[in-house]
Short mmCIF file of C-alpha atoms and ligand atoms in Angstrom, two decimals:
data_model
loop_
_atom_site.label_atom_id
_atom_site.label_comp_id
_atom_site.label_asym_id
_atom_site.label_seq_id
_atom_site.Cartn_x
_atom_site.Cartn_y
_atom_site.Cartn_z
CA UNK A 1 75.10 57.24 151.41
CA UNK A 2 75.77 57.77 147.80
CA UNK A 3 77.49 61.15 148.34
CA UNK A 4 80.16 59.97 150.39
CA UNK A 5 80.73 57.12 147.57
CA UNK A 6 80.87 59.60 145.52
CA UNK A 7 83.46 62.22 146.62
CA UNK A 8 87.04 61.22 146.41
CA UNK A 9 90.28 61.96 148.25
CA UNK A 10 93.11 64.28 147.10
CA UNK A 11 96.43 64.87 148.10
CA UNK A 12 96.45 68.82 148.84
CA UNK A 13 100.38 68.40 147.94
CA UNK A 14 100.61 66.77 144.31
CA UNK A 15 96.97 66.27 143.65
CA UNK A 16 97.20 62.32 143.23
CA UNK A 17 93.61 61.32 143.98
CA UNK A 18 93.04 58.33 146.25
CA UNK A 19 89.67 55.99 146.55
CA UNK A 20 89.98 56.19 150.38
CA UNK A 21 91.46 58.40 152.88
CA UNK A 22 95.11 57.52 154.16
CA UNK A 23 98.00 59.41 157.05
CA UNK A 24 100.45 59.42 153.97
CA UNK A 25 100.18 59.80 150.35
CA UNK A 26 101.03 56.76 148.01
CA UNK A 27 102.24 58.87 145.78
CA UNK A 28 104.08 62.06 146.89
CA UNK A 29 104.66 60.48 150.27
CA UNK A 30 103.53 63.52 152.44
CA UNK A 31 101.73 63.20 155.83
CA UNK A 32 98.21 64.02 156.51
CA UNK A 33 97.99 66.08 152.72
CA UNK A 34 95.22 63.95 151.74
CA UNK A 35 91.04 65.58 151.96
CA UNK A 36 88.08 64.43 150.73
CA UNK A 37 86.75 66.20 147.99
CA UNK A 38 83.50 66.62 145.61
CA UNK A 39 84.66 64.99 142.57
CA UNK A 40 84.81 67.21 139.63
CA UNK A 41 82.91 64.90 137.09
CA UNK A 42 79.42 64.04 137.71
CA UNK A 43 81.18 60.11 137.91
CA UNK A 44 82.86 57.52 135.77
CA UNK A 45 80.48 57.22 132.40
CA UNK A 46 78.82 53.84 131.96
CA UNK A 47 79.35 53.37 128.57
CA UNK A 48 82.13 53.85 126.00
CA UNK A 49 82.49 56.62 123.48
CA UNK A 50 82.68 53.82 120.49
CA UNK A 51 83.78 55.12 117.17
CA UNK A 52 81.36 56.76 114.28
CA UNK A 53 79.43 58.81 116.37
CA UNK A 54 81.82 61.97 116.32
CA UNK A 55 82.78 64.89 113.65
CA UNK A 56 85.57 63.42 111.77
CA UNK A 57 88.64 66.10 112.52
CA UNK A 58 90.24 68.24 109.92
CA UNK A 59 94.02 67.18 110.03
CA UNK A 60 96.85 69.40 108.65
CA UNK A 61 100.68 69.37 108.09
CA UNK A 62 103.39 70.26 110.26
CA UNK A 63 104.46 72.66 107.88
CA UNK A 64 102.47 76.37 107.88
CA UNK A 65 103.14 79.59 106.77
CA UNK A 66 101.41 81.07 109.97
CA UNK A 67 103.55 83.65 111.60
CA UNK A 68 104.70 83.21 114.80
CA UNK A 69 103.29 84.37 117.66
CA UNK A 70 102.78 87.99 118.53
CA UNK A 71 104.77 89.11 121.61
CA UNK A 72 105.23 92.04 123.49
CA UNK A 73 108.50 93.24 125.05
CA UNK A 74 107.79 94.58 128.68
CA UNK A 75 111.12 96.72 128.79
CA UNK A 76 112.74 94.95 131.86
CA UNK A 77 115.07 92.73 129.73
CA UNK A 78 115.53 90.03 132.57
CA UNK A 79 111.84 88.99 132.79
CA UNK A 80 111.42 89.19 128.67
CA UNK A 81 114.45 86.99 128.84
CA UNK A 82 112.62 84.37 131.11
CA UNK A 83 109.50 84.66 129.62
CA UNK A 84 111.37 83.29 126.30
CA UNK A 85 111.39 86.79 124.24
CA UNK A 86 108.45 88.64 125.64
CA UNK A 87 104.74 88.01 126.52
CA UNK A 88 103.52 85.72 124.17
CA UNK A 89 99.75 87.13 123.60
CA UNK A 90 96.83 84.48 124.46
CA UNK A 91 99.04 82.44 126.80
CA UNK A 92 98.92 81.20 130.12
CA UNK A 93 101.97 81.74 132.96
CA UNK A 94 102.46 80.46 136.10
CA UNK A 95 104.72 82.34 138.90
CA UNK A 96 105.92 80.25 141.54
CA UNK A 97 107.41 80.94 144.86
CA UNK A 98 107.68 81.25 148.42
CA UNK A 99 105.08 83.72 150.73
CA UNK A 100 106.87 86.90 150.68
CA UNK A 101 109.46 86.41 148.34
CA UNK A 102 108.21 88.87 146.15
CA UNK A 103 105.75 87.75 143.51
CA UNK A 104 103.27 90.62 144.10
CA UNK A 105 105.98 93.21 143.62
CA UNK A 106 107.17 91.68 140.73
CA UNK A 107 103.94 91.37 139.16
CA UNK A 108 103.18 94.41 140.01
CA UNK A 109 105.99 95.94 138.39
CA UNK A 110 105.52 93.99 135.15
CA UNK A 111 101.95 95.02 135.22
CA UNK A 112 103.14 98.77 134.92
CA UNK A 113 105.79 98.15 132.34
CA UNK A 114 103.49 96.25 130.07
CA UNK A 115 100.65 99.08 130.80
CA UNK A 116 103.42 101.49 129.94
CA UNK A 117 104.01 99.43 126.68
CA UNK A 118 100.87 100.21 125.60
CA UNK A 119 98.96 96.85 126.91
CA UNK A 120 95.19 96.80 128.84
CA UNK A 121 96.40 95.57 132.24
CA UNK A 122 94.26 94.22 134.72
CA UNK A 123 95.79 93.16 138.34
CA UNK A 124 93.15 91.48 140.81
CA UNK A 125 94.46 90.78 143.83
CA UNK A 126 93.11 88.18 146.21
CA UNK A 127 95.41 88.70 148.88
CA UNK A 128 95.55 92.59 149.30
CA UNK A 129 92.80 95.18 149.75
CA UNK A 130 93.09 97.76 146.56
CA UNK A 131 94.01 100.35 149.20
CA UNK A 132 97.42 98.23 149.97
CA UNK A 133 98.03 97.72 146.39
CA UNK A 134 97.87 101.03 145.74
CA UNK A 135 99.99 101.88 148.90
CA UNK A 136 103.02 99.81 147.36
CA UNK A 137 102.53 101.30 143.70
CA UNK A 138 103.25 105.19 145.46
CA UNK A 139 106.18 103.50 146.92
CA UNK A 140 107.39 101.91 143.38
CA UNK A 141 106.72 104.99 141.69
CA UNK A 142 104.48 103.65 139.13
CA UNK A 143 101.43 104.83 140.33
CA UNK A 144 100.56 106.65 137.03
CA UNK A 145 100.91 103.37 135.32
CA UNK A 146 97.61 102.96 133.41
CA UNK A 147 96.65 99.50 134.99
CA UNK A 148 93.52 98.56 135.88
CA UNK A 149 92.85 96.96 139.58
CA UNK A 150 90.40 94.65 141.18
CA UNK A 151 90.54 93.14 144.63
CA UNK A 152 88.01 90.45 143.54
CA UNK A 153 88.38 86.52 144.72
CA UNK A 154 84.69 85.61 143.42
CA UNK A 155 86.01 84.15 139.98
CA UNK A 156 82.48 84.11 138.42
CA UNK A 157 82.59 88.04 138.44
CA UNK A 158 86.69 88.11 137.49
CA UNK A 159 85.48 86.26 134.36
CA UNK A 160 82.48 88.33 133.98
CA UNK A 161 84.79 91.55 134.20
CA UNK A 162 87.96 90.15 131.90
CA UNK A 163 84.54 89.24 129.11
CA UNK A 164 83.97 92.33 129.40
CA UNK A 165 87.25 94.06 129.49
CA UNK A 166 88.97 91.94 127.14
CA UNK A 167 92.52 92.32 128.61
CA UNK A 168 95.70 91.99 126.73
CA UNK A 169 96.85 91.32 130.03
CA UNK A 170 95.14 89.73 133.88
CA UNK A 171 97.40 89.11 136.26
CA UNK A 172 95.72 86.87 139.32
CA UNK A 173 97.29 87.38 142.41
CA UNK A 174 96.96 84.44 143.28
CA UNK A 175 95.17 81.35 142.54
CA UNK A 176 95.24 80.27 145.69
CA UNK A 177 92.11 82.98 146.87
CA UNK A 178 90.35 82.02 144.15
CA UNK A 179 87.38 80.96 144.57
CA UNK A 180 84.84 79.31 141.73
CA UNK A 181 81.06 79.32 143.24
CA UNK A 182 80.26 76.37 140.86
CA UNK A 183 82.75 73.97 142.81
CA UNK A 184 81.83 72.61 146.48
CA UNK A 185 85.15 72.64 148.21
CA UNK A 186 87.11 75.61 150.23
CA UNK A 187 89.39 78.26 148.61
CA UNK A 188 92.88 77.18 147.97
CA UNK A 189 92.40 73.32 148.02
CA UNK A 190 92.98 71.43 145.00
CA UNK A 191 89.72 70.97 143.28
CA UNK A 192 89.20 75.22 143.97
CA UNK A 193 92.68 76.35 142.31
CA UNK A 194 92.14 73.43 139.67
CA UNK A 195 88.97 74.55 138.63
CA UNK A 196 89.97 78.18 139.33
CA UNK A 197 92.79 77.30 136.49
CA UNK A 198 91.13 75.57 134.17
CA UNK A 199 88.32 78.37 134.04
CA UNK A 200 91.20 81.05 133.38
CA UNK A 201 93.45 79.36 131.44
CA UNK A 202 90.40 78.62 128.94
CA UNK A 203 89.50 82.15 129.13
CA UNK A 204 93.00 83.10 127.86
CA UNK A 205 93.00 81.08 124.90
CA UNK A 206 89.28 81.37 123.77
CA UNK A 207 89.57 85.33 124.33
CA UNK A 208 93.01 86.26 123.61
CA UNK A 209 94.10 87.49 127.09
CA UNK A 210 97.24 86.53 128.02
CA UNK A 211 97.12 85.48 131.78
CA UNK A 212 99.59 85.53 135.06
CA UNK A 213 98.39 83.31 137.41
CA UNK A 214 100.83 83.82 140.59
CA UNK A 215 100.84 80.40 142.80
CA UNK A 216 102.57 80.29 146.60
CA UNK A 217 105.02 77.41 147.70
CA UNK A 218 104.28 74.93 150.35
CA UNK A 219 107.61 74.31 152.49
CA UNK A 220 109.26 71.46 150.66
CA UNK A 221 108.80 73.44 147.46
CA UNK A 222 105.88 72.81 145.91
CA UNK A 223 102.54 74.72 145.12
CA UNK A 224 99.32 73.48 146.59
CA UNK A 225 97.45 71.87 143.94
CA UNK A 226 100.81 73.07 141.78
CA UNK A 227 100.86 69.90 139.41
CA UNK A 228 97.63 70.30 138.18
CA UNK A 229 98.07 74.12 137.16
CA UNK A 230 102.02 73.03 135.56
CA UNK A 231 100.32 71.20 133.41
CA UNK A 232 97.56 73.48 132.15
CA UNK A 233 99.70 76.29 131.69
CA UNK A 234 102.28 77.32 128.71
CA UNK A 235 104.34 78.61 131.27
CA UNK A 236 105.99 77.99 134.57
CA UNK A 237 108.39 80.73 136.25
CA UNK A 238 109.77 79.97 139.72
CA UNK A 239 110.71 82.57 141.53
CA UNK A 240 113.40 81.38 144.21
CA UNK A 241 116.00 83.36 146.59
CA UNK A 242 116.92 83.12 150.38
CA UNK A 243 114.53 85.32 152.30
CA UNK A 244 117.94 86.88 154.17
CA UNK A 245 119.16 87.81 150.77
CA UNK A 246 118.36 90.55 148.79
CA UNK A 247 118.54 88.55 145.31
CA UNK A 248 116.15 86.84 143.72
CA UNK A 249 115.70 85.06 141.08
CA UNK A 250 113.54 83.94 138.07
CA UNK A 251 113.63 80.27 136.50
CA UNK A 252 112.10 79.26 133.88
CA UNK A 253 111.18 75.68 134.36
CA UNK A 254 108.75 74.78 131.68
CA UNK A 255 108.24 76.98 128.47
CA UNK A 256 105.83 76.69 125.63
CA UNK A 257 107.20 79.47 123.96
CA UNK A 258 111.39 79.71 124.67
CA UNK A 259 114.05 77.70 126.29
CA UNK A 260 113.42 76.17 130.14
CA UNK A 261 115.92 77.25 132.51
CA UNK A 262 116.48 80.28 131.57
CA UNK A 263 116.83 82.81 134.50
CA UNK A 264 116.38 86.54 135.17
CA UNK A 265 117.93 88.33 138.26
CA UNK A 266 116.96 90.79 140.59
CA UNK A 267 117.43 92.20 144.00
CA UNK A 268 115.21 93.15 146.10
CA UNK A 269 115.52 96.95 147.35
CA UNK A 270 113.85 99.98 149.21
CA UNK A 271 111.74 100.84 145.95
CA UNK A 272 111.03 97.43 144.95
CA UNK A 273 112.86 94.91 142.76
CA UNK A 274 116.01 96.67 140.43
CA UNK A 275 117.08 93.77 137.26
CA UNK A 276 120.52 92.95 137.77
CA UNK A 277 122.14 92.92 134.58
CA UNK A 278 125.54 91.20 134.97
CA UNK A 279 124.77 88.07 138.18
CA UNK A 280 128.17 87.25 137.83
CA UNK A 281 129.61 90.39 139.18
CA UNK A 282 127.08 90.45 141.66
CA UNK A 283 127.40 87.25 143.13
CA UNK A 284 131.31 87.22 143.54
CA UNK A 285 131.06 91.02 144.70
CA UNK A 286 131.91 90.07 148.27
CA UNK A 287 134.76 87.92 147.49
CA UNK A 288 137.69 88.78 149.26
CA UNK A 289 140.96 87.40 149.39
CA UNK A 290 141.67 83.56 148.98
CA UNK A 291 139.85 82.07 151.77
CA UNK A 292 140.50 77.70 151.59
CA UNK A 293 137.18 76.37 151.13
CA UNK A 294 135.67 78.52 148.19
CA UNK A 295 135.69 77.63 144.62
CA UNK A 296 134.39 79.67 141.76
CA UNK A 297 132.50 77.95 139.59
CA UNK A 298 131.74 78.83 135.68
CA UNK A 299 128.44 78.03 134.78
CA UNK A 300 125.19 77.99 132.56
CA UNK A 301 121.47 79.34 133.14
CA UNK A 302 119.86 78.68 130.72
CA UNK A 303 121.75 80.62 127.52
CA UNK A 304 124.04 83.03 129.77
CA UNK A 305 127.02 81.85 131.63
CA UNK A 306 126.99 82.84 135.34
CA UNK A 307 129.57 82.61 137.74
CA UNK A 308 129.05 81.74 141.58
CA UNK A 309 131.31 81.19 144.30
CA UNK A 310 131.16 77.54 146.24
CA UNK A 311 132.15 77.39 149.72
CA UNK A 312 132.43 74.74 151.91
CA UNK A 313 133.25 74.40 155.71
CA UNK A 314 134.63 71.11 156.91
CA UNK A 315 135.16 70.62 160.84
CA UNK A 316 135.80 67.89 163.00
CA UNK A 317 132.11 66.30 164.05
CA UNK A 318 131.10 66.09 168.16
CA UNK A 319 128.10 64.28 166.58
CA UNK A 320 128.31 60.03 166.00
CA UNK A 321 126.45 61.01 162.25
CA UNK A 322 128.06 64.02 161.10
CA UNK A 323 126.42 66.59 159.59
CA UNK A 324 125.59 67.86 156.11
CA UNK A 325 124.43 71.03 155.55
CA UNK A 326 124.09 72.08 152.01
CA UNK A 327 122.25 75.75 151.11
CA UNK A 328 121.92 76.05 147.29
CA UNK A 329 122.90 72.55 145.55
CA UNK A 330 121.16 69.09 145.82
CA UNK A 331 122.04 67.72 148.61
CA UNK A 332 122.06 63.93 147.27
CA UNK A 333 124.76 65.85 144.71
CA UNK A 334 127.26 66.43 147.42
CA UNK A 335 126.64 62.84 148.73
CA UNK A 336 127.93 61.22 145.72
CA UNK A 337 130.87 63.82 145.62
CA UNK A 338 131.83 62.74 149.15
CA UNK A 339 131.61 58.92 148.12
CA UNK A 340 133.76 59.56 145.08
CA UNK A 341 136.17 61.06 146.82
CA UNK A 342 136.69 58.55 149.35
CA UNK A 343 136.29 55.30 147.01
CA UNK A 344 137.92 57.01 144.26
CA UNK A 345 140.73 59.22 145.84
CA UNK A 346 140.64 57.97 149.27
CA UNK A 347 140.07 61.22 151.01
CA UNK A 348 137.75 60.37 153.94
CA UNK A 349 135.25 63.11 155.05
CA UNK A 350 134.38 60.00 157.88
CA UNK A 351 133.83 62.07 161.29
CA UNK A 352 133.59 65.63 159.73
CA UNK A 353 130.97 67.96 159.54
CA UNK A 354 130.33 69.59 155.67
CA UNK A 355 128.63 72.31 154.97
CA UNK A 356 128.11 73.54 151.48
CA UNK A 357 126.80 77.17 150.27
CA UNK A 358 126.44 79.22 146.88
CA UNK A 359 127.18 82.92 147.95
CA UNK A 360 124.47 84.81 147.06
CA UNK A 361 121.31 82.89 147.49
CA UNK A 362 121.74 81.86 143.37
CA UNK A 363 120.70 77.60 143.61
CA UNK A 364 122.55 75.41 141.28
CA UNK A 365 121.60 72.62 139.55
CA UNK A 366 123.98 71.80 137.07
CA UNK A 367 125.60 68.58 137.37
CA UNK A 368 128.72 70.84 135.77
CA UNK A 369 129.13 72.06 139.15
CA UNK A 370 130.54 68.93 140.63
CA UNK A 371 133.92 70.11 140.18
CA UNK A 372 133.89 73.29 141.88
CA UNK A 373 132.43 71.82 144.51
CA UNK A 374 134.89 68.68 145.12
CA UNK A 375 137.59 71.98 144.97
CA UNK A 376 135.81 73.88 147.52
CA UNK A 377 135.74 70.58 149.65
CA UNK A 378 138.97 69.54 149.13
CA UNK A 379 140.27 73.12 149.87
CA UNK A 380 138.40 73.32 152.94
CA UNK A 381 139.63 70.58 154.54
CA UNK A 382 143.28 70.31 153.63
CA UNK A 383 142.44 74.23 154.45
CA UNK A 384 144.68 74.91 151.36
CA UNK A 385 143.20 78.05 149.24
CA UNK A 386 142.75 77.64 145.64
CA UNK A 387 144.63 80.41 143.40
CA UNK A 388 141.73 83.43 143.41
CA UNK A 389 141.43 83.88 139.68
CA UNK A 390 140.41 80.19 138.80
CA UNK A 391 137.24 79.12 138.14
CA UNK A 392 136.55 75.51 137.44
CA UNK A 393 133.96 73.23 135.68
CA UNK A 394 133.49 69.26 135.13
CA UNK A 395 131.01 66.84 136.09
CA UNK A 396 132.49 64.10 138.06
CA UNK A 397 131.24 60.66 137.06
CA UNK A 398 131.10 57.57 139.70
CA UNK A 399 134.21 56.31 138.47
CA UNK A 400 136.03 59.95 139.32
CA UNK A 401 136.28 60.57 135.39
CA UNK A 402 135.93 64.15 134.17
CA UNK A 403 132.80 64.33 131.80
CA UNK A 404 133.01 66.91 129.85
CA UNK A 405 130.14 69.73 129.74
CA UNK A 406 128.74 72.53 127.12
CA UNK A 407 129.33 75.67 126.20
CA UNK A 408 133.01 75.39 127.33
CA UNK A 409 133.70 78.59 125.02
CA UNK A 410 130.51 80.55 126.74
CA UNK A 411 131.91 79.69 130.57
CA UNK A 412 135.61 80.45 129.54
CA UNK A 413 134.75 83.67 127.99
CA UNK A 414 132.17 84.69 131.28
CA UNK A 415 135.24 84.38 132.96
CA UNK A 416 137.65 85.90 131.20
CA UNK A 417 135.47 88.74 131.09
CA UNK A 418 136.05 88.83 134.99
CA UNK A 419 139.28 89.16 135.34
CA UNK A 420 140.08 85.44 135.99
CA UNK A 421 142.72 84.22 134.11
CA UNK A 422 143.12 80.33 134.53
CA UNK A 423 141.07 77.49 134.43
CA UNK A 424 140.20 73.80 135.09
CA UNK A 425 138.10 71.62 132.58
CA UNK A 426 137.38 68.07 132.17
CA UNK A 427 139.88 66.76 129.33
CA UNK A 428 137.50 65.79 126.62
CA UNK A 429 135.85 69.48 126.74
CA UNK A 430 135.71 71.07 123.38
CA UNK A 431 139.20 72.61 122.14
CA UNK A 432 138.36 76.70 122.62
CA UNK A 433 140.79 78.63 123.33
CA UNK A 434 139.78 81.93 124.84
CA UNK A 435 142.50 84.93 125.21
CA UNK A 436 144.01 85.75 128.33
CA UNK A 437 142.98 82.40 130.36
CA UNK A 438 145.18 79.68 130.65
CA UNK A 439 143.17 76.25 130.46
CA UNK A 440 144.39 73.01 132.11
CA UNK A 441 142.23 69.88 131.40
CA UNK A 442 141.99 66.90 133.49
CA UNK A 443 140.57 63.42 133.10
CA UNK A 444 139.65 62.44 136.05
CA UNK A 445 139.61 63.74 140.30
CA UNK A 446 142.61 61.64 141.25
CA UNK A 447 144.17 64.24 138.85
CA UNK A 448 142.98 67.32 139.69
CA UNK A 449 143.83 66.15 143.20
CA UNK A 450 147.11 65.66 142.89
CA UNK A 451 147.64 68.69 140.44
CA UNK A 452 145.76 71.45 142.50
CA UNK A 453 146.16 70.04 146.04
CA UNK A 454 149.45 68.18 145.71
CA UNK A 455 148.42 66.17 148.69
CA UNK A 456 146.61 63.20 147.09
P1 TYD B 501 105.60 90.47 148.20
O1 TYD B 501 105.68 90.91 146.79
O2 TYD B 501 104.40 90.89 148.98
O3 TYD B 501 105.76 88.89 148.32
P2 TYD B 501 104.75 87.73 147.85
O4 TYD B 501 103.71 88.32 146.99
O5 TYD B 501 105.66 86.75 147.13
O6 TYD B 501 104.21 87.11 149.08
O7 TYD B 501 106.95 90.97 148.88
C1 TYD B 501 107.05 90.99 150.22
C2 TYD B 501 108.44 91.30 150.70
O8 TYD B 501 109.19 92.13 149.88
C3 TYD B 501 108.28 91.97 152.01
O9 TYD B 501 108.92 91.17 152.98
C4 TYD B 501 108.94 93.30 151.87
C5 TYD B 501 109.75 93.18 150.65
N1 TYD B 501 109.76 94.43 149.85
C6 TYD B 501 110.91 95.19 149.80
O10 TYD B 501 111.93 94.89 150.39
N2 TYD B 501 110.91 96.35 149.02
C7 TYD B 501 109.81 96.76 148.36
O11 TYD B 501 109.86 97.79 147.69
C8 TYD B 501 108.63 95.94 148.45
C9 TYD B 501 107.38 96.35 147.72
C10 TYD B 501 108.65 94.81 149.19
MG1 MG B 502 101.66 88.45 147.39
#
């Protein structure tokens, strides 16, 4: 039985590879992920490498003269903004994101505008037959885009074609249908979409083709066999949104080539997806009059300030463990707010429901955004509104101090911009003072409670 000995078992969720099969991964702690695989190695070598038998290295400073690396702008400003400045030429991207959130029509779109730019494009789709492809480039209106198309999942003959070709630019749609002929496991499990990677990646750096690899989501938000390709890429976009919600947007979350976290955003329409130049506009568009229970909340993606409205709902529970719903933010984040609250300000959300929302479908992470969303609580439940043209920033420590954040000057300015014309910062934020918006800085949330809510 030396084959079975010799295959392993791999979580299908983060790729940790086990000796024997379990229910439950060790290490991501998902149920029934784990499959047995063909290893990818022929087995563990027998003998060292020992020293003296390789080609001694040529080392060299940090310092160079060598020029940076080319790029190419694709003319829609949000997605050059993601991808760090452009498409860096011989590097290797990953796009993230839900079935049906839009990753083909994105791609597709960027295929046309880097075509238009003067790029060789080549889009192979595993997914969709060429006719369907086609069918949503009439309806984009980029149908005379010169890109090239494939509906291809035999990777052997992708790589044969792209040798051939010699690309500026393969998009693989995705990595999933891939499927290497070399490897003895089925299309889209992890030792597939890892070799599938490896072999295009490779090909982008030997051969100067920079390549899109698009990925799909599993439920609790990660790609199938995802870790493996993070890490062999330069590049990792995510592209997030609610599916009832016609925004979407682009993160950045690991970048070879520009800052991480940077984000781009769209919205989804009729003819595909239109950039959306100012988010903050867009995502307090449907504000309407002071409503007790939303906040606005200044903050940072990436290098642009954004603003987004918080609102919360508090109602008395029927339930023994009341609930908490949270759409948008972490929900361990607006567990800690809740304890800090009631240790710190005594302000019991004991026996009420919570439920927490970002208008907009935009997701938060900023620990910043504690404020806004102790506010939006607070308000809620004292059902007091909060003035309309505030917005408010601060990260809340245990202890119910005010930490103070970046970019104070960037948020204050976003705002200002706006029309909003007061705001609330933690005490030790960075003296700016920005025309036309009255500041008021607080150390800690016993403060601001008494200040904004005069209740505490
Ligand atoms: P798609 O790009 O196929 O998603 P993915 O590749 O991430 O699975 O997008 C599918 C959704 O986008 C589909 O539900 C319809 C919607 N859509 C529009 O609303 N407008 C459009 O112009 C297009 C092309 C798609
Ligand atoms: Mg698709």
């Amino acid at each position: 039985m030396a084959k079975s000995s010799s295959s392993s078992f791999v979580c299908n969720d983060c790729g940790a590879v086990h000796k024997k099969w379990a229910g439950r991964c060790d290490a991501c702690g998902a149920w029934n992920s784990i499959v047995e695989e063909a290893p990818l190695s022929a087995g563990p070598r027998t003998a060292g490498l020992g020293a003296g038998r390789g080609r001694r290295i040529a080392l060299s400073s940090l310092s160079s003269a060598e020029e940076p690396p080319p790029r190419t702008m694709s003319g829609l400003p949000e997605l050059d903004r993601v991808l760090g400045g452009g498409l860096v030429a011989a590097s290797a991207t990953l796009v993230g994101g839900d079935p049906g959130i839009g990753k083909s029509t994105l791609l597709l779109q960027a295929a046309a505008a880097f075509a238009r730019q003067g790029l060789s494009c080549l889009y192979v789709s595993g997914e969709e037959a060429a006719a369907q492809v086609r069918m949503r480039a009439r309806r984009l209106g980029l149908a005379d885009a010169p890109v090239q198309l494939a509906a291809e999942t035999s990777l052997r003959d992708i790589l044969t074609t792209l040798d051939a070709l010699r690309p500026d630019l393969a998009i693989i749609d995705s990595i999933q249908t891939m499927w290497a002929d070399n490897v003895d496991s089925a299309p889209g499990s992890v030792t597939q979409v890892r070799a599938a990677a490896h072999e295009l990646v490779n090909f982008a750096k030997r051969r100067g083709t920079s390549v899109i690899l698009v990925g799909h989501v599993t439920k609790d938000g990660q790609i199938a066999g995802p870790r493996v390709v993070e890490h062999m890429v330069d590049t990792v976009l995510y592209f997030e949104g609610e599916r009832g919600h016609q925004f979407r947007i682009l993160r950045a979350v690991k970048n070879r080539f520009g800052p991480a976290d940077e984000i781009g955003v769209f919205e989804m329409t009729g003819a595909g997806l239109s950039e959306v130049a100012n988010p903050s506009a867009v995502f307090l568009s449907d504000r309407g009059q002071a409503t007790p229970g939303s906040a606005v909340f200044a903050g940072i993606e990436g290098t642009r300030p954004v603003l987004t409205e918080i609102q919360a709902l508090v109602a008395p529970s029927p339930l023994g463990t009341p609930r908490r719903t949270v759409v948008g933010l972490d929900a361990a984040r607006l567990s800690t707010i809740l304890a800090v609250l009631e240790a710190r300000c005594g302000i019991p959300f004991a026996g009420l429901d919570v439920f927490l929302n970002v208008a907009g479908g935009m997701r938060v992470t900023e620990p910043a955004a504690d404020l806004a969303v102790a506010a939006s609580l607070l308000s809620a439940r004292e059902d007091v509104a909060l003035p309309p043209d505030m917005v408010i920033f601060g990260e809340i420590s245990l202890s119910g101090a005010l930490r103070p954040v970046t970019q104070t000057e960037n948020r204050l300015k976003e705002a200002q911009k706006l029309g909003f014309t007061q705001a609330i910062a933690p005490e030790k934020s960075k003296q700016t003072a920005v025309q036309g918006i009255r500041v008021r800085k607080m150390p800690d949330l016993i403060t601001f409670v008494g200040d904004v809510f005069a209740a505490g």
